[in-house]
Amino acid sequence: MLVRNRLEYTRRALVSLARASGDFEIIVVDNGSDDGTSEYLAAVDLGRPLTVLRHEDDRGGSERRNVGAAVARGEFLFFLDNDVLVDDPDVVEVLVAELTADPGLAAVSPLLLYPGDGALVQCAGGGSTVNGHVGSVGRGQALTATHREHREQTWAPTAALMVRHSSFRRVGGFDAAFDPVSLCEDIDLCCRLRADGERMRYVGSVAMRHFEGTTFNHVGHDKLPIWKRHMRVIRSRWADVFAKGPEHTAADLEWVPVEKDYSDLDRPRVSVLGDPTSAAADLSFFASDRVLATAEPADVRVVIVGAEATQAVPGVRVVGVTDPNASEPAEHRVPWVLRDGTRLVETVPAEGVVVRAPNTSAVLIALRRGLHVLVGKHVVDDIVVEAARKAPGRCSVDLSWAHHPDLTALGKAVTEGRAGVPQGFAVRLDHVTTDRNLVTELGPDVLDAVERVLGAPVTEVRTVEAAHDRVRAVAVAGGVTGAVEVSWGEPQFRISVTGTEGALAADLTASPVDGSYADFVGALRGGPTPLTDLAAIGGLFDLVPGWRSEVAALLTGGSDR
Protein backbone atom coordinates (compact mmCIF):
# COMPACT_ATOMS: atom_id res chain seq x y z
CA MET A 1 0.00 0.00 0.00
CA LEU A 2 1.44 3.33 -1.14
CA VAL A 3 0.51 6.30 1.04
CA ARG A 4 1.18 9.99 1.22
CA ASN A 5 -0.83 11.88 3.82
CA ARG A 6 -4.60 11.15 3.84
CA LEU A 7 -4.25 9.54 7.25
CA GLU A 8 -8.02 9.34 7.70
CA TYR A 9 -8.23 7.07 4.64
CA THR A 10 -5.11 5.05 5.43
CA ARG A 11 -6.34 4.21 8.93
CA ARG A 12 -9.66 2.89 7.64
CA ALA A 13 -8.04 0.96 4.79
CA LEU A 14 -5.53 -0.82 7.04
CA VAL A 15 -8.04 -1.71 9.74
CA SER A 16 -10.45 -3.18 7.19
CA LEU A 17 -7.64 -5.11 5.47
CA ALA A 18 -6.39 -6.54 8.76
CA ARG A 19 -9.80 -8.17 9.27
CA ALA A 20 -9.56 -10.07 5.98
CA SER A 21 -8.89 -13.78 6.11
CA GLY A 22 -5.81 -15.47 4.73
CA ASP A 23 -2.07 -15.59 5.34
CA PHE A 24 -0.51 -12.31 4.32
CA GLU A 25 1.86 -9.56 5.40
CA ILE A 26 1.23 -5.84 4.99
CA ILE A 27 3.85 -3.51 3.50
CA VAL A 28 3.21 0.23 3.60
CA VAL A 29 5.38 2.57 1.54
CA ASP A 30 5.14 6.07 2.99
CA ASN A 31 6.07 8.71 0.41
CA GLY A 32 7.00 11.60 2.70
CA SER A 33 3.76 11.99 4.66
CA ASP A 34 3.71 14.96 7.04
CA ASP A 35 0.21 14.72 8.53
CA GLY A 36 0.83 12.20 11.33
CA THR A 37 0.79 9.15 9.06
CA SER A 38 4.33 8.10 10.00
CA GLU A 39 3.56 8.35 13.72
CA TYR A 40 0.39 6.31 13.27
CA LEU A 41 2.20 3.61 11.31
CA ALA A 42 4.92 3.41 13.96
CA ALA A 43 2.39 2.80 16.73
CA VAL A 44 -0.40 0.76 15.12
CA ASP A 45 -0.90 -2.94 15.91
CA LEU A 46 -2.89 -4.64 13.14
CA GLY A 47 -2.38 -8.16 14.45
CA ARG A 48 -0.43 -9.02 11.29
CA PRO A 49 3.17 -8.59 10.14
CA LEU A 50 3.58 -4.94 9.15
CA THR A 51 6.57 -3.40 7.36
CA VAL A 52 6.76 0.37 6.89
CA LEU A 53 9.16 1.78 4.30
CA ARG A 54 9.54 5.48 4.99
CA HIS A 55 10.78 7.94 2.36
CA GLU A 56 11.27 11.64 2.91
CA ASP A 57 10.28 12.56 -0.64
CA ASP A 58 7.63 11.53 -3.16
CA ARG A 59 9.04 9.97 -6.31
CA GLY A 60 5.72 8.71 -7.60
CA GLY A 61 3.78 5.46 -7.59
CA SER A 62 5.73 3.22 -9.96
CA GLU A 63 9.17 3.53 -8.38
CA ARG A 64 7.87 3.24 -4.84
CA ARG A 65 5.53 0.32 -5.52
CA ASN A 66 8.53 -1.47 -6.97
CA VAL A 67 10.40 -0.71 -3.74
CA GLY A 68 7.61 -2.31 -1.73
CA ALA A 69 7.45 -5.34 -4.00
CA ALA A 70 11.20 -5.86 -3.64
CA VAL A 71 10.90 -6.59 0.09
CA ALA A 72 7.67 -8.62 -0.14
CA ARG A 73 8.03 -12.31 0.73
CA GLY A 74 4.70 -13.63 -0.56
CA GLU A 75 3.99 -15.66 -3.66
CA PHE A 76 1.42 -13.05 -4.69
CA LEU A 77 1.52 -9.25 -4.55
CA PHE A 78 -1.71 -7.39 -3.78
CA PHE A 79 -1.33 -3.71 -4.70
CA LEU A 80 -3.86 -1.48 -2.92
CA ASP A 81 -4.53 2.23 -2.80
CA ASN A 82 -4.98 3.71 0.66
CA ASP A 83 -8.55 4.76 -0.18
CA VAL A 84 -10.05 1.24 -0.47
CA LEU A 85 -12.00 -0.75 2.09
CA VAL A 86 -12.48 -4.51 2.27
CA ASP A 87 -16.12 -5.32 1.58
CA ASP A 88 -15.78 -9.12 1.56
CA PRO A 89 -13.43 -10.49 4.27
CA ASP A 90 -12.40 -13.42 2.04
CA VAL A 91 -11.24 -11.19 -0.86
CA VAL A 92 -7.56 -12.10 -0.44
CA GLU A 93 -8.18 -15.85 -0.27
CA VAL A 94 -10.55 -15.82 -3.25
CA LEU A 95 -8.10 -13.93 -5.46
CA VAL A 96 -5.23 -16.20 -4.40
CA ALA A 97 -7.34 -19.25 -5.21
CA GLU A 98 -7.95 -17.95 -8.75
CA LEU A 99 -4.23 -17.49 -9.38
CA THR A 100 -3.33 -20.82 -7.79
CA ALA A 101 -5.85 -22.77 -9.86
CA ASP A 102 -4.75 -21.28 -13.21
CA PRO A 103 -0.98 -21.02 -13.84
CA GLY A 104 -1.67 -19.06 -17.04
CA LEU A 105 -3.06 -16.16 -15.05
CA ALA A 106 -0.65 -13.35 -14.21
CA ALA A 107 -3.04 -11.09 -12.31
CA VAL A 108 -6.58 -10.76 -10.97
CA SER A 109 -8.68 -7.95 -9.56
CA PRO A 110 -11.92 -7.72 -7.54
CA LEU A 111 -15.07 -5.70 -8.10
CA LEU A 112 -14.70 -2.11 -6.90
CA LEU A 113 -17.80 -0.37 -5.58
CA TYR A 114 -18.26 3.21 -4.51
CA PRO A 115 -18.46 3.68 -0.73
CA GLY A 116 -21.80 4.28 0.94
CA ASP A 117 -25.07 2.44 1.36
CA GLY A 118 -25.79 2.06 -2.33
CA ALA A 119 -24.45 -0.64 -4.64
CA LEU A 120 -22.91 1.53 -7.35
CA VAL A 121 -20.07 0.17 -9.49
CA GLN A 122 -16.81 2.10 -9.61
CA CYS A 123 -14.84 -0.48 -11.65
CA ALA A 124 -15.91 -3.95 -12.77
CA GLY A 125 -12.51 -4.61 -14.26
CA GLY A 126 -10.44 -2.72 -16.82
CA GLY A 127 -11.36 -2.96 -20.48
CA SER A 128 -10.26 -1.75 -23.89
CA THR A 129 -11.52 -1.63 -27.45
CA VAL A 130 -9.49 -2.99 -30.36
CA ASN A 131 -8.47 0.56 -31.33
CA GLY A 132 -7.04 1.28 -27.87
CA HIS A 133 -9.86 3.11 -26.10
CA VAL A 134 -9.30 2.27 -22.42
CA GLY A 135 -11.55 2.62 -19.41
CA SER A 136 -13.22 1.09 -16.38
CA VAL A 137 -16.07 -1.31 -17.06
CA GLY A 138 -19.43 -0.44 -15.52
CA ARG A 139 -18.53 2.86 -13.88
CA GLY A 140 -21.60 4.50 -12.37
CA GLN A 141 -23.89 1.55 -13.08
CA ALA A 142 -26.16 -0.06 -10.49
CA LEU A 143 -24.75 -3.42 -9.38
CA THR A 144 -26.19 -6.40 -11.26
CA ALA A 145 -25.45 -10.10 -11.56
CA THR A 146 -23.40 -9.35 -14.67
CA HIS A 147 -20.93 -7.35 -12.60
CA ARG A 148 -20.46 -10.36 -10.32
CA GLU A 149 -19.25 -12.65 -13.09
CA HIS A 150 -15.66 -13.79 -13.62
CA ARG A 151 -14.17 -12.94 -17.04
CA GLU A 152 -10.94 -12.21 -18.87
CA GLN A 153 -9.88 -8.56 -18.91
CA THR A 154 -7.29 -6.33 -20.56
CA TRP A 155 -6.01 -4.61 -17.44
CA ALA A 156 -6.91 -3.74 -13.87
CA PRO A 157 -6.29 -0.65 -11.72
CA THR A 158 -3.67 -0.63 -8.96
CA ALA A 159 -6.40 0.46 -6.57
CA ALA A 160 -6.78 -3.31 -6.09
CA LEU A 161 -4.59 -5.53 -8.26
CA MET A 162 -3.13 -8.92 -7.31
CA VAL A 163 -0.16 -10.09 -9.38
CA ARG A 164 1.83 -13.29 -9.34
CA HIS A 165 5.17 -12.28 -7.81
CA SER A 166 7.26 -14.24 -10.31
CA SER A 167 5.40 -12.66 -13.23
CA PHE A 168 5.87 -9.19 -11.79
CA ARG A 169 9.62 -9.72 -11.49
CA ARG A 170 9.91 -11.22 -14.95
CA VAL A 171 8.45 -8.18 -16.74
CA GLY A 172 10.39 -5.71 -14.58
CA GLY A 173 7.62 -4.31 -12.39
CA PHE A 174 6.05 -0.91 -12.94
CA ASP A 175 7.65 1.49 -15.43
CA ALA A 176 9.13 4.39 -13.43
CA ALA A 177 9.01 6.57 -16.55
CA PHE A 178 5.34 7.23 -15.73
CA ASP A 179 6.32 8.89 -12.44
CA PRO A 180 5.85 11.27 -10.75
CA VAL A 181 2.12 11.34 -11.68
CA SER A 182 0.89 7.77 -11.36
CA LEU A 183 -1.53 7.40 -14.26
CA CYS A 184 -1.55 4.47 -16.72
CA GLU A 185 1.38 2.63 -15.14
CA ASP A 186 -1.09 -0.13 -14.17
CA ILE A 187 -2.33 -0.43 -17.77
CA ASP A 188 1.25 -0.64 -18.96
CA LEU A 189 2.16 -3.37 -16.45
CA CYS A 190 -0.87 -5.45 -17.41
CA CYS A 191 -0.10 -5.08 -21.13
CA ARG A 192 3.47 -6.25 -20.54
CA LEU A 193 2.17 -9.29 -18.70
CA ARG A 194 -0.20 -10.07 -21.56
CA ALA A 195 2.49 -9.48 -24.17
CA ASP A 196 4.55 -12.02 -22.25
CA GLY A 197 1.85 -14.63 -22.89
CA GLU A 198 -0.09 -14.46 -19.62
CA ARG A 199 -3.70 -13.48 -18.95
CA MET A 200 -5.69 -11.17 -16.69
CA ARG A 201 -8.96 -12.05 -14.95
CA TYR A 202 -11.66 -9.99 -13.31
CA VAL A 203 -13.15 -11.69 -10.23
CA GLY A 204 -16.51 -10.07 -9.55
CA SER A 205 -17.57 -12.44 -6.79
CA VAL A 206 -15.59 -10.41 -4.22
CA ALA A 207 -15.70 -6.67 -3.74
CA MET A 208 -13.93 -3.72 -2.17
CA ARG A 209 -15.09 -0.13 -1.70
CA HIS A 210 -13.07 2.59 -3.41
CA PHE A 211 -13.15 6.30 -2.54
CA GLU A 212 -12.38 7.21 -6.15
CA GLY A 213 -10.46 10.41 -6.71
CA THR A 214 -8.92 10.84 -3.27
CA THR A 215 -5.43 9.46 -3.92
CA PHE A 216 -3.05 12.37 -3.37
CA ASN A 217 -1.96 14.14 -6.53
CA HIS A 218 1.34 15.37 -5.18
CA VAL A 219 2.47 17.57 -8.04
CA GLY A 220 -0.48 19.95 -7.81
CA HIS A 221 -1.31 19.65 -11.50
CA ASP A 222 -4.58 18.66 -13.11
CA LYS A 223 -4.33 15.02 -14.04
CA LEU A 224 -6.49 15.11 -17.17
CA PRO A 225 -3.83 16.39 -19.63
CA ILE A 226 -1.30 13.97 -18.10
CA TRP A 227 -3.75 11.09 -18.51
CA LYS A 228 -4.22 12.02 -22.18
CA ARG A 229 -0.46 12.26 -22.72
CA HIS A 230 0.13 8.91 -21.04
CA MET A 231 -2.65 7.28 -23.03
CA ARG A 232 -0.98 8.32 -26.28
CA VAL A 233 2.10 6.49 -25.04
CA ILE A 234 0.06 3.45 -24.02
CA ARG A 235 -1.59 3.21 -27.44
CA SER A 236 1.76 3.55 -29.19
CA ARG A 237 3.29 0.78 -27.09
CA TRP A 238 0.44 -1.68 -26.98
CA ALA A 239 -1.70 -1.34 -30.11
CA ASP A 240 -1.10 -5.00 -30.91
CA VAL A 241 -2.12 -6.11 -27.41
CA PHE A 242 -5.37 -4.12 -27.55
CA ALA A 243 -6.12 -5.51 -31.00
CA LYS A 244 -5.98 -9.09 -29.68
CA GLY A 245 -8.60 -8.43 -26.99
CA PRO A 246 -10.48 -9.38 -24.90
CA GLU A 247 -12.54 -6.77 -26.67
CA HIS A 248 -15.05 -4.44 -25.04
CA THR A 249 -17.50 -2.10 -26.72
CA ALA A 250 -17.45 1.64 -26.23
CA ALA A 251 -20.69 1.27 -24.26
CA ASP A 252 -18.95 -1.05 -21.78
CA LEU A 253 -16.43 1.70 -21.03
CA GLU A 254 -18.86 4.61 -20.92
CA TRP A 255 -17.94 7.17 -18.27
CA VAL A 256 -21.13 7.64 -16.25
CA PRO A 257 -20.78 10.89 -14.27
CA VAL A 258 -21.35 10.61 -10.54
CA GLU A 259 -21.61 13.01 -7.62
CA LYS A 260 -19.48 12.19 -4.58
CA ASP A 261 -19.74 13.47 -1.03
CA TYR A 262 -16.92 12.26 1.22
CA SER A 263 -17.27 15.01 3.81
CA ASP A 264 -18.28 12.38 6.39
CA LEU A 265 -16.17 9.27 5.82
CA ASP A 266 -18.45 7.24 8.07
CA ARG A 267 -21.42 8.15 5.86
CA PRO A 268 -20.11 8.73 2.33
CA ARG A 269 -22.65 9.29 -0.41
CA VAL A 270 -22.28 8.67 -4.14
CA SER A 271 -25.01 9.00 -6.74
CA VAL A 272 -25.33 9.25 -10.52
CA LEU A 273 -25.59 12.83 -11.71
CA GLY A 274 -29.16 13.49 -12.75
CA ASP A 275 -28.32 16.13 -15.34
CA PRO A 276 -26.16 14.65 -18.15
CA THR A 277 -25.11 18.18 -19.20
CA SER A 278 -23.30 18.61 -15.88
CA ALA A 279 -20.94 15.72 -16.61
CA ALA A 280 -18.00 18.13 -16.74
CA ALA A 281 -18.44 18.63 -13.00
CA ASP A 282 -17.34 15.03 -12.37
CA LEU A 283 -13.62 15.79 -12.39
CA SER A 284 -12.58 14.44 -9.02
CA PHE A 285 -10.70 11.52 -10.55
CA PHE A 286 -8.46 13.94 -12.43
CA ALA A 287 -8.47 17.06 -10.24
CA SER A 288 -5.66 18.30 -8.00
CA ASP A 289 -5.73 18.88 -4.29
CA ARG A 290 -3.82 22.13 -4.26
CA VAL A 291 -4.12 22.56 -0.50
CA LEU A 292 -1.89 19.53 0.01
CA ALA A 293 0.29 20.01 -3.04
CA THR A 294 3.99 20.19 -2.23
CA ALA A 295 5.81 23.49 -2.42
CA GLU A 296 8.67 22.08 -4.49
CA PRO A 297 8.60 22.45 -8.30
CA ALA A 298 7.08 19.45 -10.02
CA ASP A 299 9.43 16.95 -11.58
CA VAL A 300 9.38 17.19 -15.36
CA ARG A 301 10.31 14.25 -17.55
CA VAL A 302 12.67 14.60 -20.48
CA VAL A 303 13.81 12.16 -23.17
CA ILE A 304 17.02 12.74 -25.10
CA VAL A 305 17.44 11.85 -28.76
CA GLY A 306 21.17 11.77 -29.42
CA ALA A 307 24.23 10.55 -27.58
CA GLU A 308 25.31 13.81 -25.96
CA ALA A 309 24.54 14.01 -22.26
CA THR A 310 22.38 16.73 -20.71
CA GLN A 311 23.37 18.28 -17.43
CA ALA A 312 21.53 17.21 -14.29
CA VAL A 313 18.97 19.73 -13.06
CA PRO A 314 17.04 19.33 -9.78
CA GLY A 315 13.43 18.44 -10.46
CA VAL A 316 14.13 17.10 -13.96
CA ARG A 317 14.06 13.38 -14.69
CA VAL A 318 15.69 12.00 -17.80
CA VAL A 319 13.47 8.98 -18.42
CA GLY A 320 14.75 7.89 -21.82
CA VAL A 321 17.72 8.20 -24.16
CA THR A 322 18.78 6.85 -27.53
CA ASP A 323 21.79 4.62 -27.85
CA PRO A 324 22.74 2.76 -31.05
CA ASN A 325 24.08 -0.05 -28.84
CA ALA A 326 20.92 -0.31 -26.74
CA SER A 327 21.08 -4.11 -26.83
CA GLU A 328 24.32 -4.02 -24.86
CA PRO A 329 24.54 -3.23 -21.12
CA ALA A 330 24.81 0.52 -20.62
CA GLU A 331 25.14 2.75 -17.57
CA HIS A 332 22.56 5.31 -18.63
CA ARG A 333 20.63 4.96 -15.34
CA VAL A 334 17.30 5.78 -17.00
CA PRO A 335 14.17 3.63 -17.40
CA TRP A 336 14.33 3.51 -21.21
CA VAL A 337 17.23 3.15 -23.65
CA LEU A 338 16.20 2.69 -27.30
CA ARG A 339 18.05 2.74 -30.58
CA ASP A 340 15.47 4.78 -32.49
CA GLY A 341 14.68 8.36 -31.49
CA THR A 342 11.24 8.39 -33.10
CA ARG A 343 10.24 5.28 -31.18
CA LEU A 344 11.58 6.84 -28.00
CA VAL A 345 9.30 9.88 -28.36
CA GLU A 346 6.33 7.65 -29.23
CA THR A 347 6.65 5.19 -26.35
CA VAL A 348 8.16 6.97 -23.34
CA PRO A 349 6.01 9.44 -21.34
CA ALA A 350 7.59 12.88 -21.11
CA GLU A 351 6.82 16.58 -21.09
CA GLY A 352 10.00 17.57 -22.92
CA VAL A 353 12.24 16.22 -25.66
CA VAL A 354 15.88 17.17 -26.27
CA VAL A 355 16.91 16.36 -29.86
CA ARG A 356 20.68 16.46 -30.28
CA ALA A 357 20.90 14.25 -33.38
CA PRO A 358 19.28 15.05 -36.77
CA ASN A 359 15.85 13.43 -36.49
CA THR A 360 13.06 15.46 -38.05
CA SER A 361 10.52 12.71 -37.44
CA ALA A 362 11.13 12.71 -33.67
CA VAL A 363 10.77 16.50 -33.56
CA LEU A 364 7.52 16.48 -35.54
CA ILE A 365 5.93 13.75 -33.41
CA ALA A 366 6.83 15.60 -30.23
CA LEU A 367 5.42 18.90 -31.50
CA ARG A 368 2.19 17.28 -32.70
CA ARG A 369 1.73 15.72 -29.28
CA GLY A 370 1.99 19.09 -27.61
CA LEU A 371 5.43 18.47 -26.10
CA HIS A 372 8.16 21.06 -25.72
CA VAL A 373 11.25 20.33 -27.79
CA LEU A 374 14.79 21.66 -27.48
CA VAL A 375 16.78 21.09 -30.67
CA GLY A 376 20.38 21.61 -31.66
CA LYS A 377 21.10 24.10 -34.44
CA HIS A 378 22.02 21.37 -36.91
CA VAL A 379 18.62 19.70 -36.36
CA VAL A 380 16.63 22.68 -37.65
CA ASP A 381 15.37 22.47 -41.24
CA ASP A 382 12.50 23.99 -43.20
CA ILE A 383 10.07 21.29 -42.05
CA VAL A 384 10.91 21.81 -38.38
CA VAL A 385 10.57 25.60 -38.68
CA GLU A 386 7.14 25.25 -40.30
CA ALA A 387 5.99 22.74 -37.70
CA ALA A 388 7.13 25.03 -34.88
CA ARG A 389 4.87 27.73 -36.25
CA LYS A 390 1.76 25.52 -36.49
CA ALA A 391 1.98 22.54 -34.10
CA PRO A 392 0.53 22.62 -30.57
CA GLY A 393 3.93 21.92 -29.02
CA ARG A 394 6.71 24.46 -28.61
CA CYS A 395 10.21 24.26 -30.01
CA SER A 396 13.31 26.13 -28.88
CA VAL A 397 16.85 26.08 -30.23
CA ASP A 398 20.06 25.56 -28.32
CA LEU A 399 21.68 28.96 -28.91
CA SER A 400 23.64 29.36 -25.71
CA TRP A 401 25.18 32.77 -26.56
CA ALA A 402 21.69 34.24 -26.79
CA HIS A 403 21.65 34.20 -22.97
CA HIS A 404 25.07 35.80 -22.48
CA PRO A 405 24.74 38.81 -20.12
CA ASP A 406 27.26 40.88 -22.13
CA LEU A 407 25.21 40.39 -25.29
CA THR A 408 22.11 41.51 -23.42
CA ALA A 409 23.94 44.56 -22.07
CA LEU A 410 25.19 45.51 -25.55
CA GLY A 411 21.69 45.25 -26.96
CA LYS A 412 20.38 47.50 -24.20
CA ALA A 413 23.11 50.08 -24.87
CA VAL A 414 22.26 50.16 -28.59
CA THR A 415 18.55 50.52 -27.82
CA GLU A 416 19.28 53.43 -25.49
CA GLY A 417 21.28 55.13 -28.25
CA ARG A 418 24.59 55.34 -26.45
CA ALA A 419 26.44 55.14 -29.77
CA GLY A 420 23.87 57.16 -31.68
CA VAL A 421 22.06 55.76 -34.70
CA PRO A 422 23.62 52.40 -35.75
CA GLN A 423 25.47 52.63 -39.05
CA GLY A 424 27.33 49.33 -39.15
CA PHE A 425 28.33 46.25 -37.22
CA ALA A 426 30.95 43.53 -37.18
CA VAL A 427 30.69 40.03 -35.70
CA ARG A 428 33.33 37.34 -35.50
CA LEU A 429 32.91 33.89 -33.98
CA ASP A 430 35.77 31.40 -33.81
CA HIS A 431 35.21 27.98 -32.34
CA VAL A 432 37.03 24.70 -31.95
CA THR A 433 36.81 22.40 -34.95
CA THR A 434 33.85 20.00 -35.15
CA ASP A 435 32.77 17.52 -37.80
CA ARG A 436 29.77 19.67 -38.72
CA ASN A 437 29.30 22.26 -41.42
CA LEU A 438 30.82 25.62 -40.47
CA VAL A 439 27.78 27.74 -41.39
CA THR A 440 25.33 25.22 -39.87
CA GLU A 441 27.26 25.15 -36.60
CA LEU A 442 28.20 28.82 -36.12
CA GLY A 443 26.06 30.80 -38.56
CA PRO A 444 22.88 30.85 -36.45
CA ASP A 445 24.81 32.19 -33.44
CA VAL A 446 26.28 35.18 -35.26
CA LEU A 447 23.00 36.07 -36.99
CA ASP A 448 21.12 35.70 -33.70
CA ALA A 449 23.64 37.99 -31.97
CA VAL A 450 23.13 40.66 -34.64
CA GLU A 451 19.35 40.46 -34.27
CA ARG A 452 19.46 40.70 -30.48
CA VAL A 453 21.84 43.65 -30.47
CA LEU A 454 20.14 45.66 -33.21
CA GLY A 455 16.62 44.62 -32.28
CA ALA A 456 15.80 43.86 -35.91
CA PRO A 457 15.77 40.68 -38.04
CA VAL A 458 18.57 39.87 -40.43
CA THR A 459 17.05 40.05 -43.90
CA GLU A 460 20.04 39.28 -46.13
CA VAL A 461 23.36 37.40 -46.04
CA ARG A 462 25.85 37.59 -48.94
CA THR A 463 28.99 35.46 -48.89
CA VAL A 464 32.16 37.40 -49.58
CA GLU A 465 34.85 34.80 -48.99
CA ALA A 466 34.70 31.07 -48.28
CA ALA A 467 37.20 28.45 -47.17
CA HIS A 468 36.72 25.16 -45.35
CA ASP A 469 37.82 26.74 -42.06
CA ARG A 470 36.62 30.35 -42.53
CA VAL A 471 33.62 32.12 -44.04
CA ARG A 472 33.11 35.88 -44.37
CA ALA A 473 29.84 37.52 -45.39
CA VAL A 474 27.90 40.76 -45.51
CA ALA A 475 24.60 40.85 -43.60
CA VAL A 476 21.78 43.37 -43.42
CA ALA A 477 19.58 43.86 -40.34
CA GLY A 478 17.10 46.69 -39.87
CA GLY A 479 18.58 48.51 -42.85
CA VAL A 480 22.07 48.42 -41.32
CA THR A 481 24.83 46.60 -43.20
CA GLY A 482 27.68 44.83 -41.43
CA ALA A 483 30.33 42.13 -41.67
CA VAL A 484 30.06 38.62 -40.17
CA GLU A 485 32.79 36.03 -39.95
CA VAL A 486 32.84 32.44 -38.67
CA SER A 487 35.84 30.15 -38.44
CA TRP A 488 37.43 27.19 -36.73
CA GLY A 489 40.09 28.24 -34.25
CA GLU A 490 40.71 29.40 -30.72
CA PRO A 491 37.32 30.22 -29.13
CA GLN A 492 36.30 33.86 -29.30
CA PHE A 493 33.12 35.76 -30.01
CA ARG A 494 33.25 39.52 -30.59
CA ILE A 495 30.49 41.85 -31.76
CA SER A 496 30.71 45.61 -32.28
CA VAL A 497 28.28 48.29 -33.45
CA THR A 498 29.31 51.60 -35.00
CA GLY A 499 26.93 54.53 -34.61
CA THR A 500 26.74 58.21 -35.43
CA GLU A 501 28.22 59.06 -32.04
CA GLY A 502 30.76 56.29 -31.47
CA ALA A 503 31.13 52.55 -31.17
CA LEU A 504 30.13 49.83 -28.72
CA ALA A 505 31.54 46.32 -28.46
CA ALA A 506 31.29 43.12 -26.42
CA ASP A 507 33.66 40.18 -26.08
CA LEU A 508 31.62 37.08 -25.29
CA THR A 509 34.47 35.13 -23.81
CA ALA A 510 32.33 32.41 -22.30
CA SER A 511 28.70 31.52 -22.88
CA PRO A 512 26.43 30.19 -20.13
CA VAL A 513 26.29 26.52 -21.06
CA ASP A 514 22.88 25.98 -19.47
CA GLY A 515 21.07 29.04 -20.85
CA SER A 516 18.93 27.33 -23.47
CA TYR A 517 18.37 24.25 -21.33
CA ALA A 518 17.37 26.35 -18.32
CA ASP A 519 14.85 28.22 -20.51
CA PHE A 520 13.57 24.90 -21.82
CA VAL A 521 13.10 23.46 -18.31
CA GLY A 522 11.49 26.68 -17.10
CA ALA A 523 8.94 26.50 -19.91
CA LEU A 524 8.18 22.87 -19.03
CA ARG A 525 7.31 24.08 -15.54
CA GLY A 526 4.89 26.66 -16.88
CA GLY A 527 7.33 29.55 -17.27
CA PRO A 528 7.57 32.09 -20.09
CA THR A 529 8.25 31.32 -23.73
CA PRO A 530 11.96 30.51 -24.16
CA LEU A 531 14.25 33.25 -25.40
CA THR A 532 15.18 31.08 -28.39
CA ASP A 533 11.65 29.98 -29.32
CA LEU A 534 11.85 28.74 -32.91
CA ALA A 535 8.49 30.19 -33.91
CA ALA A 536 9.88 33.63 -33.02
CA ILE A 537 13.35 33.30 -34.53
CA GLY A 538 12.47 31.00 -37.42
CA GLY A 539 13.26 33.71 -39.97
CA LEU A 540 16.90 33.47 -38.95
CA PHE A 541 16.94 29.79 -39.87
CA ASP A 542 15.26 30.58 -43.18
CA LEU A 543 18.51 32.33 -44.15
CA VAL A 544 20.97 29.62 -43.09
CA PRO A 545 20.26 27.04 -45.84
CA GLY A 546 20.79 29.61 -48.59
CA TRP A 547 23.99 30.86 -46.97
CA ARG A 548 25.25 27.30 -46.57
CA SER A 549 24.47 26.41 -50.18
CA GLU A 550 26.22 29.54 -51.43
CA VAL A 551 29.36 28.64 -49.46
CA ALA A 552 29.22 25.04 -50.70
CA ALA A 553 28.96 26.22 -54.29
CA LEU A 554 32.04 28.39 -53.87
CA LEU A 555 34.01 25.54 -52.32
CA THR A 556 32.99 22.43 -54.24
CA GLY A 557 30.63 23.41 -56.97
CA GLY A 558 27.46 22.36 -55.11
CA SER A 559 28.34 19.99 -52.26
CA ASP A 560 26.62 20.91 -48.98
CA ARG A 561 29.79 19.98 -47.05
mmCIF file of C-alpha atoms in Angstrom, residues 129 241 558:
data_model
loop_
_atom_site.group_PDB
_atom_site.id
_atom_site.type_symbol
_atom_site.label_atom_id
_atom_site.label_comp_id
_atom_site.label_asym_id
_atom_site.label_seq_id
_atom_site.Cartn_x
_atom_site.Cartn_y
_atom_site.Cartn_z
ATOM 1 C CA THR A 129 -11.520 -1.629 -27.445
ATOM 2 C CA VAL A 241 -2.122 -6.107 -27.407
ATOM 3 C CA GLY A 558 27.465 22.361 -55.109
#
